[in-house]
PDB file of C-alpha atoms in Angstrom:
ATOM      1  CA  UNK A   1       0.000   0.000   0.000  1.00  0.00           C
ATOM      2  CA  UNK A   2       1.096   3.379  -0.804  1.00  0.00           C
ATOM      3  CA  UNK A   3       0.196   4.950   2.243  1.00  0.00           C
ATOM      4  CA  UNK A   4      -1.463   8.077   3.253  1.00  0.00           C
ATOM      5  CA  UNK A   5      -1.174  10.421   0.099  1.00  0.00           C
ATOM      6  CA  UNK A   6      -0.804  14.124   0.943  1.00  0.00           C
ATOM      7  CA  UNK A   7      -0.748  17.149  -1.996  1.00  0.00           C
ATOM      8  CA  UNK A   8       1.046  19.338  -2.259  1.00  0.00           C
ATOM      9  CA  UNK A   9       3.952  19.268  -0.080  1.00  0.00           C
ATOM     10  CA  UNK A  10       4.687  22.942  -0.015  1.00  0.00           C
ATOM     11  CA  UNK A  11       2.480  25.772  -0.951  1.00  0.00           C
ATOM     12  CA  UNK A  12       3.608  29.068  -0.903  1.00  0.00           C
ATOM     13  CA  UNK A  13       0.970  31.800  -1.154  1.00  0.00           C
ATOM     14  CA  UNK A  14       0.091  35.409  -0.261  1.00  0.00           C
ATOM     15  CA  UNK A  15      -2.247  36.621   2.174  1.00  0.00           C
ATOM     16  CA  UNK A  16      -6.102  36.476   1.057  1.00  0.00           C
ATOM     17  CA  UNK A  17      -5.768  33.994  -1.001  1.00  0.00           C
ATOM     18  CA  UNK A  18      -7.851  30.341  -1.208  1.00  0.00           C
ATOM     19  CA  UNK A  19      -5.806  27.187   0.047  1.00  0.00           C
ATOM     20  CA  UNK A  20      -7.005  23.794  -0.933  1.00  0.00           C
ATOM     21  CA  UNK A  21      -4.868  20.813   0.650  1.00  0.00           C
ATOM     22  CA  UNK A  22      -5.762  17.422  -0.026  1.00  0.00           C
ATOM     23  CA  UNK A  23      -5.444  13.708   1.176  1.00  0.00           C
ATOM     24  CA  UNK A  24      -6.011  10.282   0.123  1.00  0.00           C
ATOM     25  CA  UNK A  25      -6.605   7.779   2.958  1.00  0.00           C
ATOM     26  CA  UNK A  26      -5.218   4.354   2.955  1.00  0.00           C
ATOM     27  CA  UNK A  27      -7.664   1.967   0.871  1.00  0.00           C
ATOM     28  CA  UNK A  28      -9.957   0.239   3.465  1.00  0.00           C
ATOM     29  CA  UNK A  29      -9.452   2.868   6.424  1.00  0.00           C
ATOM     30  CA  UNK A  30     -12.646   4.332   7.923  1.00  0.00           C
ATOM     31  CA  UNK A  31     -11.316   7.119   9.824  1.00  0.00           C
ATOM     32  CA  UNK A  32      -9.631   9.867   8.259  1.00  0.00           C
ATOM     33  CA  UNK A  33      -8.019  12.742  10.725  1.00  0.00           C
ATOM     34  CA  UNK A  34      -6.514  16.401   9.792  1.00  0.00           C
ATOM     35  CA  UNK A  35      -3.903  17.705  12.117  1.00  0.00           C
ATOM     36  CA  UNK A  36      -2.441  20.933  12.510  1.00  0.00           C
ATOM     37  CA  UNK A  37       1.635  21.067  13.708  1.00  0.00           C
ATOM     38  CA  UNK A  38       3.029  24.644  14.943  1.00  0.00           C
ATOM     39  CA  UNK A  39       5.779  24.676  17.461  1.00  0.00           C
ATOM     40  CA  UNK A  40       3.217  26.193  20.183  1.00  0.00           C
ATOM     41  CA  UNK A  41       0.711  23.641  20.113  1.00  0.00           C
ATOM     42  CA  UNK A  42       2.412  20.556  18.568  1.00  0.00           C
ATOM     43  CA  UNK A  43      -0.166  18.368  16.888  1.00  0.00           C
ATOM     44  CA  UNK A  44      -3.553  19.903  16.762  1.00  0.00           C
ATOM     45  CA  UNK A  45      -6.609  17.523  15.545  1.00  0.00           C
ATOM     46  CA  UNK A  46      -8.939  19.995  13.214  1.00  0.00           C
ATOM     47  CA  UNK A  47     -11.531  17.791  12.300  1.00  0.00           C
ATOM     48  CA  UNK A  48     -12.187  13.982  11.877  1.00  0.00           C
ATOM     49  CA  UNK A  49     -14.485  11.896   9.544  1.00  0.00           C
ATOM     50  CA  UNK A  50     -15.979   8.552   9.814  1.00  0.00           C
ATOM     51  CA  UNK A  51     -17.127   6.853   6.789  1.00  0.00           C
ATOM     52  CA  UNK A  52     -16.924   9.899   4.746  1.00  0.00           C
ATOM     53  CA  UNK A  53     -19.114  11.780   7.851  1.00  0.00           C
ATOM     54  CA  UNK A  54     -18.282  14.594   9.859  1.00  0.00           C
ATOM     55  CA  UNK A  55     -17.821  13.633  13.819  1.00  0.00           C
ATOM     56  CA  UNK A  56     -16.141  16.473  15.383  1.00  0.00           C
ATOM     57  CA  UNK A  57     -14.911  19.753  14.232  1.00  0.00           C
ATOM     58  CA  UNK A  58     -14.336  21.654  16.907  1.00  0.00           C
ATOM     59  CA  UNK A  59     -10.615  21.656  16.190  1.00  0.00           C
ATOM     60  CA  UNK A  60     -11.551  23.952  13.196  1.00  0.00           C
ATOM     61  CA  UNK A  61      -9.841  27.072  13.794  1.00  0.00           C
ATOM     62  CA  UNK A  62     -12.589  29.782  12.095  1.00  0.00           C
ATOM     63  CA  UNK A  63     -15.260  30.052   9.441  1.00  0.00           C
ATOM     64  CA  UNK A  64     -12.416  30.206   7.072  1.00  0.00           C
ATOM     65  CA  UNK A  65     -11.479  26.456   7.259  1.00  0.00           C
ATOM     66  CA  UNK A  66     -13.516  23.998   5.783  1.00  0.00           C
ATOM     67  CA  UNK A  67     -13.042  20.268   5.060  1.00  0.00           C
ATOM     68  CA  UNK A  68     -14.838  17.722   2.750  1.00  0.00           C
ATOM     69  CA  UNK A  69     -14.533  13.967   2.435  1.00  0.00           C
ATOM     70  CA  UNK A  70     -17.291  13.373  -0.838  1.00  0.00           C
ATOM     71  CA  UNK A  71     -15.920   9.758  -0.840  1.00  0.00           C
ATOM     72  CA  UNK A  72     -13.905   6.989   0.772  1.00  0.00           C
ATOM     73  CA  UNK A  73     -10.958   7.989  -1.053  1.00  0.00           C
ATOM     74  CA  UNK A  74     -10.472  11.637  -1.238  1.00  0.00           C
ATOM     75  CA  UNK A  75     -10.485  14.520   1.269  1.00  0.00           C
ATOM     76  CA  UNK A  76      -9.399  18.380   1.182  1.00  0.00           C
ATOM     77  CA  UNK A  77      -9.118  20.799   3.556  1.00  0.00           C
ATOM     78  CA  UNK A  78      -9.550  24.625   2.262  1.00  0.00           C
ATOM     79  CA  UNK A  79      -8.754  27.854   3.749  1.00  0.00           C
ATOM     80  CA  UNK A  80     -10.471  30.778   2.359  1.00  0.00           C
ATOM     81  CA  UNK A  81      -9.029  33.534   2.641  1.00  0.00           C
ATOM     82  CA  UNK A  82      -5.668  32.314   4.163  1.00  0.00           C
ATOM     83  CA  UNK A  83      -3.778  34.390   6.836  1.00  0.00           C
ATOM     84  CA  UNK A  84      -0.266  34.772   7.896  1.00  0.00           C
ATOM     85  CA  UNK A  85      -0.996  32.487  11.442  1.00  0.00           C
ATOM     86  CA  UNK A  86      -2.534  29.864   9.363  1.00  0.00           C
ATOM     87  CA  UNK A  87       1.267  29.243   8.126  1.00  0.00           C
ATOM     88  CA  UNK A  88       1.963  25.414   9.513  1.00  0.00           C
ATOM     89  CA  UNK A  89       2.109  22.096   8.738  1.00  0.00           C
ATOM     90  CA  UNK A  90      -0.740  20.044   7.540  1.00  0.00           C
ATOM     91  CA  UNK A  91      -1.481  16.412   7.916  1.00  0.00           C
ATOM     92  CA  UNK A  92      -3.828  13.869   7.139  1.00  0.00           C
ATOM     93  CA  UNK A  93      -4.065  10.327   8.681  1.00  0.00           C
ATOM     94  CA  UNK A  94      -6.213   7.594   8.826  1.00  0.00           C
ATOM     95  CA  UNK A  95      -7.075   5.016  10.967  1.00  0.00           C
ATOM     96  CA  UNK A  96      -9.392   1.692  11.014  1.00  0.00           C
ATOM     97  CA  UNK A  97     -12.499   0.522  13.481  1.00  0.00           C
ATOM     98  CA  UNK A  98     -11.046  -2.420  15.244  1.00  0.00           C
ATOM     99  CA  UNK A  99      -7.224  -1.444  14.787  1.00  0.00           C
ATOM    100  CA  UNK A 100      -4.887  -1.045  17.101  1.00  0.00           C
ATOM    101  CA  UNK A 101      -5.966   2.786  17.426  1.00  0.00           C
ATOM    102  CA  UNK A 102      -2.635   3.745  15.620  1.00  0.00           C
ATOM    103  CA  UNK A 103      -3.431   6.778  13.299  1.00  0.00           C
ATOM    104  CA  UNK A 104      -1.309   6.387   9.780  1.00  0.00           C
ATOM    105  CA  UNK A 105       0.226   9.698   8.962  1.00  0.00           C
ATOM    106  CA  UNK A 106       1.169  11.090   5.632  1.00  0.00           C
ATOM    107  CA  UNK A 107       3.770  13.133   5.214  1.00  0.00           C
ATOM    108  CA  UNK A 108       1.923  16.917   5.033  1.00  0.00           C
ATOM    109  CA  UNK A 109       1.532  19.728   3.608  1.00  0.00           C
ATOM    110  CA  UNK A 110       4.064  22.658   4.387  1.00  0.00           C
ATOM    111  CA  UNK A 111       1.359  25.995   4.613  1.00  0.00           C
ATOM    112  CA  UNK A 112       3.482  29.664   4.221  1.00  0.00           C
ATOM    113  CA  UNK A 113       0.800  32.292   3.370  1.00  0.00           C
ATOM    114  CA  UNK A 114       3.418  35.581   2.894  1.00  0.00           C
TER     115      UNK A 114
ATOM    116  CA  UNK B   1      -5.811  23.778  27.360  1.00  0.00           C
ATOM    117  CA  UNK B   2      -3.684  20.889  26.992  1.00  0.00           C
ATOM    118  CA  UNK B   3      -4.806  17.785  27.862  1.00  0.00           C
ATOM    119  CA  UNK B   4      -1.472  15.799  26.899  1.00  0.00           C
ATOM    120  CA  UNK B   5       1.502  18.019  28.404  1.00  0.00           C
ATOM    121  CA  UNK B   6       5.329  16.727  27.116  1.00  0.00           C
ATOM    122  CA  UNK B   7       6.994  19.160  29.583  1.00  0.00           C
ATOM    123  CA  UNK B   8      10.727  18.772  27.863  1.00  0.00           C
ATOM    124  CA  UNK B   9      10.503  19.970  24.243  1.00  0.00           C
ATOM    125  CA  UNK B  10      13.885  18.970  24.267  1.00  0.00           C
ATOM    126  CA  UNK B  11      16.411  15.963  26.039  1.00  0.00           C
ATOM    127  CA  UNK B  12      19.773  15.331  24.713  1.00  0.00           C
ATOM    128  CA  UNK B  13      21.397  12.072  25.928  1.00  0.00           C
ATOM    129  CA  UNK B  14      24.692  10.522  25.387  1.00  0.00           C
ATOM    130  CA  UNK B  15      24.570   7.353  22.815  1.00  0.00           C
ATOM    131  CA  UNK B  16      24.457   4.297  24.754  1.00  0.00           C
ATOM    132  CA  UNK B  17      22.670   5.511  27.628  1.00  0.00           C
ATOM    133  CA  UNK B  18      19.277   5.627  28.694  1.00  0.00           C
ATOM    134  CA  UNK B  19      16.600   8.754  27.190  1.00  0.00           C
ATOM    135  CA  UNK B  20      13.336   8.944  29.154  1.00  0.00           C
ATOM    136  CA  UNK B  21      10.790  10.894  27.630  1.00  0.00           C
ATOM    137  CA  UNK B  22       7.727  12.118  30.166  1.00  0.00           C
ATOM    138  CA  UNK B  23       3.892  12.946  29.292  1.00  0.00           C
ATOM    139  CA  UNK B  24       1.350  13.942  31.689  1.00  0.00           C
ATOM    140  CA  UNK B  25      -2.533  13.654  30.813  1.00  0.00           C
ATOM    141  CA  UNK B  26      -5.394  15.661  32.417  1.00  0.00           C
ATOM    142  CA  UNK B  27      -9.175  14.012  30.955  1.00  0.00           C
ATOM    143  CA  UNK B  28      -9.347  10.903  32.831  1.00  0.00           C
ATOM    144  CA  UNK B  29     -11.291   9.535  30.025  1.00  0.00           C
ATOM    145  CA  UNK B  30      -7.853   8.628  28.356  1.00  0.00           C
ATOM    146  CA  UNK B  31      -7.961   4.929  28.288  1.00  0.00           C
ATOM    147  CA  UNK B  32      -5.169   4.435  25.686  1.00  0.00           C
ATOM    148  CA  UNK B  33      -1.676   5.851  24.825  1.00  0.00           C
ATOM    149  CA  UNK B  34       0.735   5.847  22.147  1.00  0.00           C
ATOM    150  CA  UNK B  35       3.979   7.291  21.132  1.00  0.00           C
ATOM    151  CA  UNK B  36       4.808   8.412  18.069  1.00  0.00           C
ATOM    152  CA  UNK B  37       8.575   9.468  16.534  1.00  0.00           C
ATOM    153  CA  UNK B  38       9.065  12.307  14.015  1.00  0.00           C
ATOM    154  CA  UNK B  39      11.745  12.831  11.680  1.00  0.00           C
ATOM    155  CA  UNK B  40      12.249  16.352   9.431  1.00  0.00           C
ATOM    156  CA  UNK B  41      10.325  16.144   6.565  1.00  0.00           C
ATOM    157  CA  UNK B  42       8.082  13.509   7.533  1.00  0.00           C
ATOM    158  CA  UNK B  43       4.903  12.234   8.930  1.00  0.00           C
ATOM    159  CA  UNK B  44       4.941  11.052  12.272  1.00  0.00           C
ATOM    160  CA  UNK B  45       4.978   7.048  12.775  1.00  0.00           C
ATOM    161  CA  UNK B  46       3.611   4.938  15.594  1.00  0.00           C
ATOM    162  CA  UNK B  47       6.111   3.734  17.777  1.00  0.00           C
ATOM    163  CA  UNK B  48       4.146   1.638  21.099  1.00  0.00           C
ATOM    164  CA  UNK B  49       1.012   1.791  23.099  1.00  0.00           C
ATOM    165  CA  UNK B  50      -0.425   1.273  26.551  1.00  0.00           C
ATOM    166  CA  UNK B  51      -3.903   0.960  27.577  1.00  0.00           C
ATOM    167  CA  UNK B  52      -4.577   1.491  30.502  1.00  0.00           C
ATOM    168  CA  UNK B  53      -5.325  -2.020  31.895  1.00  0.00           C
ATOM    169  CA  UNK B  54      -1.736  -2.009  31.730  1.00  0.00           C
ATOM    170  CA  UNK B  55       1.382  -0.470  34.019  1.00  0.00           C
ATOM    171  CA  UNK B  56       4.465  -1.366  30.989  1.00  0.00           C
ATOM    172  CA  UNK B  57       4.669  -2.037  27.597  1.00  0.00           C
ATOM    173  CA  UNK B  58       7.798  -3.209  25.955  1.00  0.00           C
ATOM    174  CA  UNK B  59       8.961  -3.311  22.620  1.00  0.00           C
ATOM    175  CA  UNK B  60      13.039  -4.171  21.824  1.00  0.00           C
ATOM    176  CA  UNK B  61      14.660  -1.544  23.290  1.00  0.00           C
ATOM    177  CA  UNK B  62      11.401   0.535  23.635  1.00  0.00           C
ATOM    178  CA  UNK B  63       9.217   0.504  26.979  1.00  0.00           C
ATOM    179  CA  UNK B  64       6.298   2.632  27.809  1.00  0.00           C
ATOM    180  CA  UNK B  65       5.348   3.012  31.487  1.00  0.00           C
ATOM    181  CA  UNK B  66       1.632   4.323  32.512  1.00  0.00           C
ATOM    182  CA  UNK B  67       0.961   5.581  36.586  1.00  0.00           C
ATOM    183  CA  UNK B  68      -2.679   6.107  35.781  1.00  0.00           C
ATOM    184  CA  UNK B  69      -2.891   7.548  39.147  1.00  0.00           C
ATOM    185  CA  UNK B  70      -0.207   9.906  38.511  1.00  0.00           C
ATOM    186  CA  UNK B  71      -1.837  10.715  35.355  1.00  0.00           C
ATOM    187  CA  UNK B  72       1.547   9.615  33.801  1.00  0.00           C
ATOM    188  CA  UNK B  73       3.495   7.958  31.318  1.00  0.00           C
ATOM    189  CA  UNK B  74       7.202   7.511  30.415  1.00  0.00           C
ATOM    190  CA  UNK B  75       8.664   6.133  27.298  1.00  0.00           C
ATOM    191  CA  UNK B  76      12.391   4.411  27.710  1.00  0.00           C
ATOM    192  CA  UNK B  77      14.427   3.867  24.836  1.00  0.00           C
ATOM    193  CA  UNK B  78      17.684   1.774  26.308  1.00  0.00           C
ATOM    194  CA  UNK B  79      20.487   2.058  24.886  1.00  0.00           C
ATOM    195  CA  UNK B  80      20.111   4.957  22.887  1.00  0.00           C
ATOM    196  CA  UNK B  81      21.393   4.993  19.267  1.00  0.00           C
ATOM    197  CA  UNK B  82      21.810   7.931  16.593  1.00  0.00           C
ATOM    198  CA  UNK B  83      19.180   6.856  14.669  1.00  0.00           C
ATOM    199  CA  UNK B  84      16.562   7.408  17.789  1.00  0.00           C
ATOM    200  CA  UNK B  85      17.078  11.404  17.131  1.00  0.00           C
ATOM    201  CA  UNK B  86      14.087  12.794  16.869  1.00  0.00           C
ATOM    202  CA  UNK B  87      10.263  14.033  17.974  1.00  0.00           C
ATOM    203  CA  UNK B  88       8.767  12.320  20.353  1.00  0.00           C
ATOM    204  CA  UNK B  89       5.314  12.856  20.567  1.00  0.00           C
ATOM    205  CA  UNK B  90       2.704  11.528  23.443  1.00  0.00           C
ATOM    206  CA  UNK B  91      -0.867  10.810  22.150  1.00  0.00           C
ATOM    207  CA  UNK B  92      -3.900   9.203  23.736  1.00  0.00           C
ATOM    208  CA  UNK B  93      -7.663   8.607  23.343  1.00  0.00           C
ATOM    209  CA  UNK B  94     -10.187   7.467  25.039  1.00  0.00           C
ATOM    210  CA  UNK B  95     -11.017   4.831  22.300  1.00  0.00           C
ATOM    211  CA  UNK B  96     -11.405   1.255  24.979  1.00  0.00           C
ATOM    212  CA  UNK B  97     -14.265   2.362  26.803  1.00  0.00           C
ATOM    213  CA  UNK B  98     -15.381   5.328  24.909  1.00  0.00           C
ATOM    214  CA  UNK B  99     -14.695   4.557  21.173  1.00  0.00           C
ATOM    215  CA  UNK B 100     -13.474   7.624  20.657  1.00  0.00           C
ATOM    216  CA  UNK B 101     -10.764   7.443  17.716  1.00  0.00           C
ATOM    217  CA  UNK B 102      -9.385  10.306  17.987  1.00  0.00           C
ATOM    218  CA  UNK B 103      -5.607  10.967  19.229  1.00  0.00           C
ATOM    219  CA  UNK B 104      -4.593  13.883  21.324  1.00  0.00           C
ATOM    220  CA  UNK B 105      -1.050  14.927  21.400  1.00  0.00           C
ATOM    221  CA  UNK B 106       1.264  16.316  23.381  1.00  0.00           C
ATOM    222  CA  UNK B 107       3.836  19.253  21.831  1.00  0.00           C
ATOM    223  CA  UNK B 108       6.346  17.008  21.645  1.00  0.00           C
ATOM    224  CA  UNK B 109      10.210  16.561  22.762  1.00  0.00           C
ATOM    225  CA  UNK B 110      13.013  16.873  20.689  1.00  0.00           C
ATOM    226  CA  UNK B 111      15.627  14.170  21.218  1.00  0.00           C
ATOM    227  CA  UNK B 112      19.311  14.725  20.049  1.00  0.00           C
ATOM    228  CA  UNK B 113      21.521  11.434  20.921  1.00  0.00           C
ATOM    229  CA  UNK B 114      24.964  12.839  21.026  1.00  0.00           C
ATOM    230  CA  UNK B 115      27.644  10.161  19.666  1.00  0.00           C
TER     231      UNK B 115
END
Protein backbone atom coordinates (compact mmCIF):
# COMPACT_ATOMS: atom_id res chain seq x y z
CA UNK A 1 0.00 0.00 0.00
CA UNK A 2 1.10 3.38 -0.80
CA UNK A 3 0.20 4.95 2.24
CA UNK A 4 -1.46 8.08 3.25
CA UNK A 5 -1.17 10.42 0.10
CA UNK A 6 -0.80 14.12 0.94
CA UNK A 7 -0.75 17.15 -2.00
CA UNK A 8 1.05 19.34 -2.26
CA UNK A 9 3.95 19.27 -0.08
CA UNK A 10 4.69 22.94 -0.01
CA UNK A 11 2.48 25.77 -0.95
CA UNK A 12 3.61 29.07 -0.90
CA UNK A 13 0.97 31.80 -1.15
CA UNK A 14 0.09 35.41 -0.26
CA UNK A 15 -2.25 36.62 2.17
CA UNK A 16 -6.10 36.48 1.06
CA UNK A 17 -5.77 33.99 -1.00
CA UNK A 18 -7.85 30.34 -1.21
CA UNK A 19 -5.81 27.19 0.05
CA UNK A 20 -7.01 23.79 -0.93
CA UNK A 21 -4.87 20.81 0.65
CA UNK A 22 -5.76 17.42 -0.03
CA UNK A 23 -5.44 13.71 1.18
CA UNK A 24 -6.01 10.28 0.12
CA UNK A 25 -6.61 7.78 2.96
CA UNK A 26 -5.22 4.35 2.96
CA UNK A 27 -7.66 1.97 0.87
CA UNK A 28 -9.96 0.24 3.47
CA UNK A 29 -9.45 2.87 6.42
CA UNK A 30 -12.65 4.33 7.92
CA UNK A 31 -11.32 7.12 9.82
CA UNK A 32 -9.63 9.87 8.26
CA UNK A 33 -8.02 12.74 10.73
CA UNK A 34 -6.51 16.40 9.79
CA UNK A 35 -3.90 17.70 12.12
CA UNK A 36 -2.44 20.93 12.51
CA UNK A 37 1.63 21.07 13.71
CA UNK A 38 3.03 24.64 14.94
CA UNK A 39 5.78 24.68 17.46
CA UNK A 40 3.22 26.19 20.18
CA UNK A 41 0.71 23.64 20.11
CA UNK A 42 2.41 20.56 18.57
CA UNK A 43 -0.17 18.37 16.89
CA UNK A 44 -3.55 19.90 16.76
CA UNK A 45 -6.61 17.52 15.55
CA UNK A 46 -8.94 19.99 13.21
CA UNK A 47 -11.53 17.79 12.30
CA UNK A 48 -12.19 13.98 11.88
CA UNK A 49 -14.49 11.90 9.54
CA UNK A 50 -15.98 8.55 9.81
CA UNK A 51 -17.13 6.85 6.79
CA UNK A 52 -16.92 9.90 4.75
CA UNK A 53 -19.11 11.78 7.85
CA UNK A 54 -18.28 14.59 9.86
CA UNK A 55 -17.82 13.63 13.82
CA UNK A 56 -16.14 16.47 15.38
CA UNK A 57 -14.91 19.75 14.23
CA UNK A 58 -14.34 21.65 16.91
CA UNK A 59 -10.61 21.66 16.19
CA UNK A 60 -11.55 23.95 13.20
CA UNK A 61 -9.84 27.07 13.79
CA UNK A 62 -12.59 29.78 12.10
CA UNK A 63 -15.26 30.05 9.44
CA UNK A 64 -12.42 30.21 7.07
CA UNK A 65 -11.48 26.46 7.26
CA UNK A 66 -13.52 24.00 5.78
CA UNK A 67 -13.04 20.27 5.06
CA UNK A 68 -14.84 17.72 2.75
CA UNK A 69 -14.53 13.97 2.44
CA UNK A 70 -17.29 13.37 -0.84
CA UNK A 71 -15.92 9.76 -0.84
CA UNK A 72 -13.91 6.99 0.77
CA UNK A 73 -10.96 7.99 -1.05
CA UNK A 74 -10.47 11.64 -1.24
CA UNK A 75 -10.49 14.52 1.27
CA UNK A 76 -9.40 18.38 1.18
CA UNK A 77 -9.12 20.80 3.56
CA UNK A 78 -9.55 24.62 2.26
CA UNK A 79 -8.75 27.85 3.75
CA UNK A 80 -10.47 30.78 2.36
CA UNK A 81 -9.03 33.53 2.64
CA UNK A 82 -5.67 32.31 4.16
CA UNK A 83 -3.78 34.39 6.84
CA UNK A 84 -0.27 34.77 7.90
CA UNK A 85 -1.00 32.49 11.44
CA UNK A 86 -2.53 29.86 9.36
CA UNK A 87 1.27 29.24 8.13
CA UNK A 88 1.96 25.41 9.51
CA UNK A 89 2.11 22.10 8.74
CA UNK A 90 -0.74 20.04 7.54
CA UNK A 91 -1.48 16.41 7.92
CA UNK A 92 -3.83 13.87 7.14
CA UNK A 93 -4.07 10.33 8.68
CA UNK A 94 -6.21 7.59 8.83
CA UNK A 95 -7.08 5.02 10.97
CA UNK A 96 -9.39 1.69 11.01
CA UNK A 97 -12.50 0.52 13.48
CA UNK A 98 -11.05 -2.42 15.24
CA UNK A 99 -7.22 -1.44 14.79
CA UNK A 100 -4.89 -1.04 17.10
CA UNK A 101 -5.97 2.79 17.43
CA UNK A 102 -2.64 3.74 15.62
CA UNK A 103 -3.43 6.78 13.30
CA UNK A 104 -1.31 6.39 9.78
CA UNK A 105 0.23 9.70 8.96
CA UNK A 106 1.17 11.09 5.63
CA UNK A 107 3.77 13.13 5.21
CA UNK A 108 1.92 16.92 5.03
CA UNK A 109 1.53 19.73 3.61
CA UNK A 110 4.06 22.66 4.39
CA UNK A 111 1.36 26.00 4.61
CA UNK A 112 3.48 29.66 4.22
CA UNK A 113 0.80 32.29 3.37
CA UNK A 114 3.42 35.58 2.89
CA UNK B 1 -5.81 23.78 27.36
CA UNK B 2 -3.68 20.89 26.99
CA UNK B 3 -4.81 17.78 27.86
CA UNK B 4 -1.47 15.80 26.90
CA UNK B 5 1.50 18.02 28.40
CA UNK B 6 5.33 16.73 27.12
CA UNK B 7 6.99 19.16 29.58
CA UNK B 8 10.73 18.77 27.86
CA UNK B 9 10.50 19.97 24.24
CA UNK B 10 13.88 18.97 24.27
CA UNK B 11 16.41 15.96 26.04
CA UNK B 12 19.77 15.33 24.71
CA UNK B 13 21.40 12.07 25.93
CA UNK B 14 24.69 10.52 25.39
CA UNK B 15 24.57 7.35 22.81
CA UNK B 16 24.46 4.30 24.75
CA UNK B 17 22.67 5.51 27.63
CA UNK B 18 19.28 5.63 28.69
CA UNK B 19 16.60 8.75 27.19
CA UNK B 20 13.34 8.94 29.15
CA UNK B 21 10.79 10.89 27.63
CA UNK B 22 7.73 12.12 30.17
CA UNK B 23 3.89 12.95 29.29
CA UNK B 24 1.35 13.94 31.69
CA UNK B 25 -2.53 13.65 30.81
CA UNK B 26 -5.39 15.66 32.42
CA UNK B 27 -9.18 14.01 30.96
CA UNK B 28 -9.35 10.90 32.83
CA UNK B 29 -11.29 9.53 30.02
CA UNK B 30 -7.85 8.63 28.36
CA UNK B 31 -7.96 4.93 28.29
CA UNK B 32 -5.17 4.44 25.69
CA UNK B 33 -1.68 5.85 24.83
CA UNK B 34 0.73 5.85 22.15
CA UNK B 35 3.98 7.29 21.13
CA UNK B 36 4.81 8.41 18.07
CA UNK B 37 8.57 9.47 16.53
CA UNK B 38 9.07 12.31 14.01
CA UNK B 39 11.74 12.83 11.68
CA UNK B 40 12.25 16.35 9.43
CA UNK B 41 10.33 16.14 6.57
CA UNK B 42 8.08 13.51 7.53
CA UNK B 43 4.90 12.23 8.93
CA UNK B 44 4.94 11.05 12.27
CA UNK B 45 4.98 7.05 12.77
CA UNK B 46 3.61 4.94 15.59
CA UNK B 47 6.11 3.73 17.78
CA UNK B 48 4.15 1.64 21.10
CA UNK B 49 1.01 1.79 23.10
CA UNK B 50 -0.43 1.27 26.55
CA UNK B 51 -3.90 0.96 27.58
CA UNK B 52 -4.58 1.49 30.50
CA UNK B 53 -5.33 -2.02 31.89
CA UNK B 54 -1.74 -2.01 31.73
CA UNK B 55 1.38 -0.47 34.02
CA UNK B 56 4.47 -1.37 30.99
CA UNK B 57 4.67 -2.04 27.60
CA UNK B 58 7.80 -3.21 25.95
CA UNK B 59 8.96 -3.31 22.62
CA UNK B 60 13.04 -4.17 21.82
CA UNK B 61 14.66 -1.54 23.29
CA UNK B 62 11.40 0.54 23.64
CA UNK B 63 9.22 0.50 26.98
CA UNK B 64 6.30 2.63 27.81
CA UNK B 65 5.35 3.01 31.49
CA UNK B 66 1.63 4.32 32.51
CA UNK B 67 0.96 5.58 36.59
CA UNK B 68 -2.68 6.11 35.78
CA UNK B 69 -2.89 7.55 39.15
CA UNK B 70 -0.21 9.91 38.51
CA UNK B 71 -1.84 10.72 35.36
CA UNK B 72 1.55 9.61 33.80
CA UNK B 73 3.49 7.96 31.32
CA UNK B 74 7.20 7.51 30.42
CA UNK B 75 8.66 6.13 27.30
CA UNK B 76 12.39 4.41 27.71
CA UNK B 77 14.43 3.87 24.84
CA UNK B 78 17.68 1.77 26.31
CA UNK B 79 20.49 2.06 24.89
CA UNK B 80 20.11 4.96 22.89
CA UNK B 81 21.39 4.99 19.27
CA UNK B 82 21.81 7.93 16.59
CA UNK B 83 19.18 6.86 14.67
CA UNK B 84 16.56 7.41 17.79
CA UNK B 85 17.08 11.40 17.13
CA UNK B 86 14.09 12.79 16.87
CA UNK B 87 10.26 14.03 17.97
CA UNK B 88 8.77 12.32 20.35
CA UNK B 89 5.31 12.86 20.57
CA UNK B 90 2.70 11.53 23.44
CA UNK B 91 -0.87 10.81 22.15
CA UNK B 92 -3.90 9.20 23.74
CA UNK B 93 -7.66 8.61 23.34
CA UNK B 94 -10.19 7.47 25.04
CA UNK B 95 -11.02 4.83 22.30
CA UNK B 96 -11.41 1.26 24.98
CA UNK B 97 -14.27 2.36 26.80
CA UNK B 98 -15.38 5.33 24.91
CA UNK B 99 -14.70 4.56 21.17
CA UNK B 100 -13.47 7.62 20.66
CA UNK B 101 -10.76 7.44 17.72
CA UNK B 102 -9.39 10.31 17.99
CA UNK B 103 -5.61 10.97 19.23
CA UNK B 104 -4.59 13.88 21.32
CA UNK B 105 -1.05 14.93 21.40
CA UNK B 106 1.26 16.32 23.38
CA UNK B 107 3.84 19.25 21.83
CA UNK B 108 6.35 17.01 21.64
CA UNK B 109 10.21 16.56 22.76
CA UNK B 110 13.01 16.87 20.69
CA UNK B 111 15.63 14.17 21.22
CA UNK B 112 19.31 14.73 20.05
CA UNK B 113 21.52 11.43 20.92
CA UNK B 114 24.96 12.84 21.03
CA UNK B 115 27.64 10.16 19.67
Amino acid sequence: DAGVIQSPRHEVTEMGQEVTLRCKPISGHDYLFWYRQTMMRGLELLIYFNNNVPIDDSGMPEDRFSAKMPNASFSTLKIQPSEPRDSAVYFCASSFWGGTGELFFGEGSRLTVL
Amino acid sequence: DQQVKQNSPSLSVQEGRISILNCDYTNSMFDYFLWYKKYPAEGPTFLISISSIKDKNEDGRFTVFLNKSAKHLSLHIVPSQPGDSAVYFCAASARLNFGNEKLTFGTGTRLTIIP
